[in-house]
Amino acid sequence: MPAERPREHAPPVAAARRRRLRADRARQLADLLRHQVLTGGFPGGVLPLEDALGQDYGASRNTVRQALDLLRSERLVERQPGVGTVVVAEKYPHGLDRLMGLAETLHEHGRVTNEVRTVGPVPAPACVADRLGVPARTDVLYVERLRRLGGLPLSLDLTYLPMDIGADLIGADLENTDVFRLIEKITGQPLGTAEITLEAVNADAHSAAVLQAPRGAAVLMLERLTHLCDGRPVDLEFIRFRGDRITMSGQSRRTA
């Protein structure tokens, strides 16, 4: 019986597997370096030389270069002649374990400004009415704001509120005050809990233009339904964050 001929595609498959493994290692290293970049782990914002990174993380020079290319594509670092690889983008931390407005959350990083693009009553779509506990098609207050930090667009906030609260918001200083603070002032109650959903979505043409982001770029979508301390739902928000300018974090506990 003649010997079986080797498969002609074996070398290309092996080469593809090696490339895939290198890409996996580069991605893993990029994840480790990204954490250091975002948490100020590199003094002066300058990353160590490629050889030093390779020694520190047990990676080859090619893997280090591919990992740095990934971070450059995310606009977190860039290569500067005579200096090396430096951090060029700052992401602001947004905690998920405390119920606070954006200005409260980011007060340490600068002043959050609000451009009120739309404010007024609209008939409540059925899904909004159901979540706010009001009859369908009754008026709710709709507010759309572009929020900036350091002059740069950070988020586009779309908010629905029951009109017994929203009516007092129409003439309020929405440009300089978080809605959360105004709700507590109007109702005389503190806020209690919020239901949160976080996902990545592609920016539509309108959102991309307002946030000055590439059309179709991934943005972080935070959907939040906030309740007063007595359990009443009072604020339904759809917030699109520029993913290259913010990180979400929280603390979880495992319970029996």
CSV table of C-alpha atoms in Angstrom, one decimal:
chain,number,residue,atom,x,y,z
A,1,MET,CA,0.0,0.0,0.0
A,2,PRO,CA,1.5,3.3,-1.0
A,3,ALA,CA,2.4,5.7,1.8
A,4,GLU,CA,-0.2,8.4,2.4
A,5,ARG,CA,0.8,11.7,1.0
A,6,PRO,CA,1.0,14.5,3.5
A,7,ARG,CA,-1.8,17.0,3.3
A,8,GLU,CA,-0.7,20.0,1.3
A,9,HIS,CA,-2.6,22.5,3.5
A,10,ALA,CA,-0.9,21.4,6.7
A,11,PRO,CA,1.9,24.0,6.6
A,12,PRO,CA,-0.5,26.9,6.0
A,13,VAL,CA,-2.8,25.6,8.8
A,14,ALA,CA,0.2,25.4,11.2
A,15,ALA,CA,1.3,28.9,10.2
A,16,ALA,CA,-2.2,30.2,10.8
A,17,ARG,CA,-2.3,28.6,14.2
A,18,ARG,CA,1.0,30.2,15.1
A,19,ARG,CA,-0.3,33.6,14.0
A,20,ARG,CA,-3.4,33.0,16.0
A,21,LEU,CA,-1.5,32.1,19.1
A,22,ARG,CA,0.7,35.2,18.7
A,23,ALA,CA,-2.4,37.4,18.4
A,24,ASP,CA,-3.9,35.8,21.5
A,25,ARG,CA,-0.7,36.6,23.5
A,26,ALA,CA,-0.7,40.1,22.2
A,27,ARG,CA,-4.3,40.6,23.2
A,28,GLN,CA,-3.6,39.2,26.7
A,29,LEU,CA,-0.7,41.5,27.1
A,30,ALA,CA,-2.7,44.5,25.8
A,31,ASP,CA,-5.3,43.8,28.5
A,32,LEU,CA,-2.6,43.9,31.2
A,33,LEU,CA,-1.0,47.1,29.9
A,34,ARG,CA,-4.4,48.8,29.4
A,35,HIS,CA,-5.1,48.5,33.1
A,36,GLN,CA,-1.7,50.1,33.9
A,37,VAL,CA,-2.4,52.8,31.4
A,38,LEU,CA,-5.8,53.6,32.8
A,39,THR,CA,-4.8,53.5,36.4
A,40,GLY,CA,-1.7,55.7,36.1
A,41,GLY,CA,0.7,52.7,36.5
A,42,PHE,CA,3.4,54.2,34.3
A,43,PRO,CA,5.3,57.1,36.0
A,44,GLY,CA,5.1,60.3,33.9
A,45,GLY,CA,2.8,58.5,31.4
A,46,VAL,CA,5.8,56.9,29.7
A,47,LEU,CA,5.7,53.2,29.1
A,48,PRO,CA,9.0,51.1,29.6
A,49,LEU,CA,11.0,50.2,26.5
A,50,GLU,CA,9.8,47.2,24.5
A,51,ASP,CA,12.7,45.0,25.8
A,52,ALA,CA,11.8,45.9,29.4
A,53,LEU,CA,8.1,45.2,28.8
A,54,GLY,CA,9.1,41.8,27.3
A,55,GLN,CA,11.1,40.9,30.3
A,56,ASP,CA,8.5,42.1,32.8
A,57,TYR,CA,5.7,40.2,31.1
A,58,GLY,CA,7.6,37.2,29.7
A,59,ALA,CA,6.7,38.2,26.1
A,60,SER,CA,8.6,38.3,22.9
A,61,ARG,CA,9.4,41.6,21.1
A,62,ASN,CA,6.9,40.9,18.4
A,63,THR,CA,4.1,40.2,21.0
A,64,VAL,CA,5.0,43.5,22.8
A,65,ARG,CA,4.8,45.4,19.5
A,66,GLN,CA,1.5,43.9,18.5
A,67,ALA,CA,0.1,44.7,22.0
A,68,LEU,CA,1.2,48.3,21.7
A,69,ASP,CA,-0.3,48.5,18.3
A,70,LEU,CA,-3.6,47.4,19.8
A,71,LEU,CA,-3.4,50.2,22.4
A,72,ARG,CA,-2.5,52.7,19.7
A,73,SER,CA,-5.5,51.7,17.7
A,74,GLU,CA,-7.6,52.5,20.8
A,75,ARG,CA,-5.9,55.9,21.0
A,76,LEU,CA,-4.7,55.2,24.5
A,77,VAL,CA,-1.0,55.5,23.6
A,78,GLU,CA,1.2,56.8,20.8
A,79,ARG,CA,4.8,56.6,19.8
A,80,GLN,CA,6.8,59.8,20.2
A,81,PRO,CA,10.3,60.0,18.6
A,82,GLY,CA,13.0,60.4,21.2
A,83,VAL,CA,10.6,59.6,24.1
A,84,GLY,CA,9.0,56.2,23.4
A,85,THR,CA,5.4,55.1,23.9
A,86,VAL,CA,3.4,57.6,26.0
A,87,VAL,CA,-0.1,57.7,27.4
A,88,VAL,CA,-2.2,60.2,25.3
A,89,ALA,CA,-5.8,59.5,26.4
A,90,GLU,CA,-7.3,59.6,29.9
A,91,LYS,CA,-10.4,57.6,30.7
A,92,TYR,CA,-12.6,58.8,33.6
A,93,PRO,CA,-13.8,56.3,36.1
A,94,HIS,CA,-17.6,56.0,36.5
A,95,GLY,CA,-18.6,53.9,39.6
A,96,LEU,CA,-21.6,51.6,39.3
A,97,ASP,CA,-21.9,50.8,43.0
A,98,ARG,CA,-23.2,54.2,44.1
A,99,LEU,CA,-26.2,56.1,42.8
A,100,MET,CA,-24.8,59.5,41.8
A,101,GLY,CA,-25.2,62.0,39.0
A,102,LEU,CA,-22.4,62.4,36.5
A,103,ALA,CA,-21.2,65.7,38.0
A,104,GLU,CA,-21.1,64.1,41.4
A,105,THR,CA,-19.2,61.1,40.1
A,106,LEU,CA,-16.6,63.0,38.2
A,107,HIS,CA,-16.1,66.1,40.3
A,108,GLU,CA,-12.5,65.2,41.0
A,109,HIS,CA,-11.7,65.4,37.3
A,110,GLY,CA,-13.2,68.7,36.5
A,111,ARG,CA,-16.5,70.5,35.9
A,112,VAL,CA,-19.2,68.6,34.0
A,113,THR,CA,-21.2,71.0,31.7
A,114,ASN,CA,-24.6,70.3,30.2
A,115,GLU,CA,-25.9,71.5,26.9
A,116,VAL,CA,-29.7,71.1,27.0
A,117,ARG,CA,-30.7,70.2,23.5
A,118,THR,CA,-34.3,69.4,24.1
A,119,VAL,CA,-36.7,69.7,27.1
A,120,GLY,CA,-40.5,69.4,27.0
A,121,PRO,CA,-43.5,67.1,27.4
A,122,VAL,CA,-44.0,64.2,25.1
A,123,PRO,CA,-46.7,61.4,25.0
A,124,ALA,CA,-45.1,58.5,26.9
A,125,PRO,CA,-44.4,55.5,24.6
A,126,ALA,CA,-45.9,52.3,26.1
A,127,CYS,CA,-42.6,50.9,27.2
A,128,VAL,CA,-41.6,54.2,29.0
A,129,ALA,CA,-45.1,54.5,30.6
A,130,ASP,CA,-44.9,51.0,31.9
A,131,ARG,CA,-41.5,51.5,33.5
A,132,LEU,CA,-42.4,54.8,35.0
A,133,GLY,CA,-45.8,53.5,36.2
A,134,VAL,CA,-47.9,56.1,34.4
A,135,PRO,CA,-50.8,55.5,31.9
A,136,ALA,CA,-49.6,55.0,28.3
A,137,ARG,CA,-49.6,58.1,26.1
A,138,THR,CA,-49.9,60.5,29.0
A,139,ASP,CA,-47.3,63.3,29.0
A,140,VAL,CA,-43.9,62.8,30.5
A,141,LEU,CA,-41.0,65.2,30.4
A,142,TYR,CA,-38.3,64.4,27.9
A,143,VAL,CA,-34.8,65.9,28.4
A,144,GLU,CA,-31.9,65.5,26.0
A,145,ARG,CA,-28.5,66.8,27.2
A,146,LEU,CA,-25.0,66.7,25.8
A,147,ARG,CA,-22.6,66.4,28.7
A,148,ARG,CA,-19.0,67.5,28.5
A,149,LEU,CA,-16.0,67.2,30.8
A,150,GLY,CA,-13.0,69.5,30.1
A,151,GLY,CA,-14.8,70.8,27.1
A,152,LEU,CA,-14.9,67.3,25.4
A,153,PRO,CA,-18.1,65.5,24.7
A,154,LEU,CA,-18.6,62.7,27.1
A,155,SER,CA,-22.2,61.5,27.0
A,156,LEU,CA,-25.5,62.0,25.4
A,157,ASP,CA,-28.3,61.6,27.9
A,158,LEU,CA,-32.0,61.0,27.0
A,159,THR,CA,-34.2,61.2,30.1
A,160,TYR,CA,-37.9,60.6,30.8
A,161,LEU,CA,-39.6,61.8,34.0
A,162,PRO,CA,-43.3,61.8,35.2
A,163,MET,CA,-44.8,65.2,34.7
A,164,ASP,CA,-45.6,65.8,38.4
A,165,ILE,CA,-41.9,66.0,38.8
A,166,GLY,CA,-40.9,67.1,35.3
A,167,ALA,CA,-43.1,70.2,35.3
A,168,ASP,CA,-40.8,71.8,37.9
A,169,LEU,CA,-37.8,70.8,35.9
A,170,ILE,CA,-38.8,72.8,32.8
A,171,GLY,CA,-37.7,76.1,34.3
A,172,ALA,CA,-34.8,74.6,36.4
A,173,ASP,CA,-31.1,75.2,35.8
A,174,LEU,CA,-30.5,71.9,33.9
A,175,GLU,CA,-27.3,73.3,32.5
A,176,ASN,CA,-25.5,73.5,35.9
A,177,THR,CA,-27.4,71.0,38.1
A,178,ASP,CA,-27.7,67.2,38.1
A,179,VAL,CA,-31.2,66.0,37.6
A,180,PHE,CA,-30.8,63.7,40.6
A,181,ARG,CA,-30.3,66.7,42.9
A,182,LEU,CA,-33.4,68.4,41.4
A,183,ILE,CA,-35.6,65.3,41.8
A,184,GLU,CA,-34.7,65.1,45.5
A,185,LYS,CA,-35.4,68.8,46.0
A,186,ILE,CA,-38.7,68.6,44.2
A,187,THR,CA,-40.0,65.4,45.9
A,188,GLY,CA,-38.4,66.0,49.3
A,189,GLN,CA,-37.2,62.4,49.2
A,190,PRO,CA,-33.8,60.9,48.7
A,191,LEU,CA,-33.3,58.6,45.8
A,192,GLY,CA,-33.1,54.9,46.7
A,193,THR,CA,-32.1,52.3,44.1
A,194,ALA,CA,-31.6,52.0,40.4
A,195,GLU,CA,-31.9,49.2,37.9
A,196,ILE,CA,-28.9,49.3,35.4
A,197,THR,CA,-28.2,47.7,32.1
A,198,LEU,CA,-24.8,48.3,30.4
A,199,GLU,CA,-24.0,47.3,26.9
A,200,ALA,CA,-22.0,48.3,23.9
A,201,VAL,CA,-23.9,49.7,20.8
A,202,ASN,CA,-22.9,51.2,17.6
A,203,ALA,CA,-23.3,55.0,17.4
A,204,ASP,CA,-26.1,56.1,15.1
A,205,ALA,CA,-25.6,59.1,12.8
A,206,HIS,CA,-27.2,61.5,15.3
A,207,SER,CA,-25.3,60.3,18.4
A,208,ALA,CA,-22.0,60.1,16.5
A,209,ALA,CA,-22.4,63.7,15.3
A,210,VAL,CA,-23.3,65.0,18.8
A,211,LEU,CA,-20.5,63.1,20.5
A,212,GLN,CA,-18.0,63.9,17.8
A,213,ALA,CA,-17.3,60.2,17.4
A,214,PRO,CA,-16.9,58.2,14.1
A,215,ARG,CA,-20.2,57.0,12.8
A,216,GLY,CA,-20.7,53.3,13.8
A,217,ALA,CA,-18.1,53.6,16.6
A,218,ALA,CA,-18.9,51.6,19.7
A,219,VAL,CA,-20.3,53.6,22.6
A,220,LEU,CA,-21.3,52.4,26.0
A,221,MET,CA,-25.1,52.5,26.5
A,222,LEU,CA,-26.2,52.8,30.1
A,223,GLU,CA,-29.9,52.2,30.7
A,224,ARG,CA,-31.0,53.2,34.2
A,225,LEU,CA,-34.3,53.3,35.9
A,226,THR,CA,-34.0,55.2,39.2
A,227,HIS,CA,-36.5,55.0,42.1
A,228,LEU,CA,-37.1,57.2,45.1
A,229,CYS,CA,-36.5,55.7,48.5
A,230,ASP,CA,-40.1,54.7,48.7
A,231,GLY,CA,-39.7,52.6,45.6
A,232,ARG,CA,-41.5,54.9,43.1
A,233,PRO,CA,-39.7,55.0,39.6
A,234,VAL,CA,-39.0,58.6,38.7
A,235,ASP,CA,-36.2,58.7,36.2
A,236,LEU,CA,-35.7,56.6,33.1
A,237,GLU,CA,-32.4,57.3,31.3
A,238,PHE,CA,-30.6,56.1,28.1
A,239,ILE,CA,-27.1,57.4,28.3
A,240,ARG,CA,-24.6,56.9,25.5
A,241,PHE,CA,-21.0,57.4,26.7
A,242,ARG,CA,-17.9,57.7,24.5
A,243,GLY,CA,-16.2,54.5,25.3
A,244,ASP,CA,-12.8,56.0,24.7
A,245,ARG,CA,-13.3,58.5,27.5
A,246,ILE,CA,-14.9,56.6,30.4
A,247,THR,CA,-14.6,53.3,32.2
A,248,MET,CA,-17.3,51.6,34.3
A,249,SER,CA,-16.3,50.0,37.6
A,250,GLY,CA,-18.0,48.5,40.7
A,251,GLN,CA,-17.6,46.1,43.5
A,252,SER,CA,-19.4,42.7,43.6
A,253,ARG,CA,-19.7,40.4,46.6
A,254,ARG,CA,-20.3,36.7,46.4
A,255,THR,CA,-23.1,35.6,48.7
A,256,ALA,CA,-24.1,32.1,49.8
